[in-house]
C-alpha cells in the first residue's frame, strides 16, 4: 500500500514471486471511468473508490481461486479503505512510505500509466498513514531496494502469529 509511485507494483510482484503466490495489481481493476478521470488529472473520491475496493476485497476473499493466498498492490490510502479490505479476508499490509520528491521522480519516468504527476498532491492529501493500532501493517521506506524490502517483510510476517480468517 502507498501513494502512486511508491513502488507498490514492483514490490508486490517481487513479494508474490518470493512467496510463490499470484499477484494482482489494483491499478488493473479500476473502472474505465476511474481511469479516464485520473488521466484527466482529476483525483478519485471515496465514491469513485468504493466499487474498486469491493473488487479488490472480492479478490482477497476468493479462497477458491486464491486458496494459498494472493499478493495485491493497492493504494489503500485511508483507514476506511484498509478496513474494507480487512473485512474480506485476513490480510497484512506493507506500507511503502514515500515522500513527494521520490514519487515525483518516479512518476516523471512513467510513460504508460494513467496516473499523472499532477495528482501527487491529492494522493498525499488523501493518505492516512497507518498508526500503531494497525498491527497488521509493516511500514518500510519506499526508497529501500526491493529485494531488501521483500526480505524484511517476509521476516516480519513470518515472525508473527499467523492471521486467522
mmCIF file of N, CA and C in Angstrom, residues 31 34 60 64 101 105 119 141:
data_model
loop_
_atom_site.group_PDB
_atom_site.id
_atom_site.type_symbol
_atom_site.label_atom_id
_atom_site.label_comp_id
_atom_site.label_asym_id
_atom_site.label_seq_id
_atom_site.Cartn_x
_atom_site.Cartn_y
_atom_site.Cartn_z
ATOM 1 N N UNK A 31 -12.176 0.940 -12.813
ATOM 2 C CA UNK A 31 -13.153 1.039 -13.893
ATOM 3 C C UNK A 31 -12.629 1.972 -14.976
ATOM 4 N N UNK A 34 -12.963 5.526 -13.854
ATOM 5 C CA UNK A 34 -11.927 5.980 -12.919
ATOM 6 C C UNK A 34 -10.616 6.269 -13.648
ATOM 7 N N UNK A 60 -9.380 -10.717 -2.681
ATOM 8 C CA UNK A 60 -8.757 -11.157 -1.433
ATOM 9 C C UNK A 60 -9.560 -12.269 -0.754
ATOM 10 N N UNK A 64 -11.340 -19.885 -3.327
ATOM 11 C CA UNK A 64 -11.327 -20.937 -4.342
ATOM 12 C C UNK A 64 -10.256 -20.658 -5.395
ATOM 13 N N UNK A 101 9.223 13.977 -3.155
ATOM 14 C CA UNK A 101 10.367 14.074 -4.065
ATOM 15 C C UNK A 101 10.584 12.746 -4.785
ATOM 16 N N UNK A 105 9.863 12.018 -8.836
ATOM 17 C CA UNK A 105 10.924 11.463 -9.679
ATOM 18 C C UNK A 105 10.447 10.184 -10.384
ATOM 19 N N UNK A 119 -1.451 14.620 -9.899
ATOM 20 C CA UNK A 119 -2.268 14.071 -8.817
ATOM 21 C C UNK A 119 -1.456 13.674 -7.576
ATOM 22 N N UNK A 141 10.514 2.016 4.167
ATOM 23 C CA UNK A 141 10.810 3.154 3.294
ATOM 24 C C UNK A 141 10.667 2.750 1.826
#
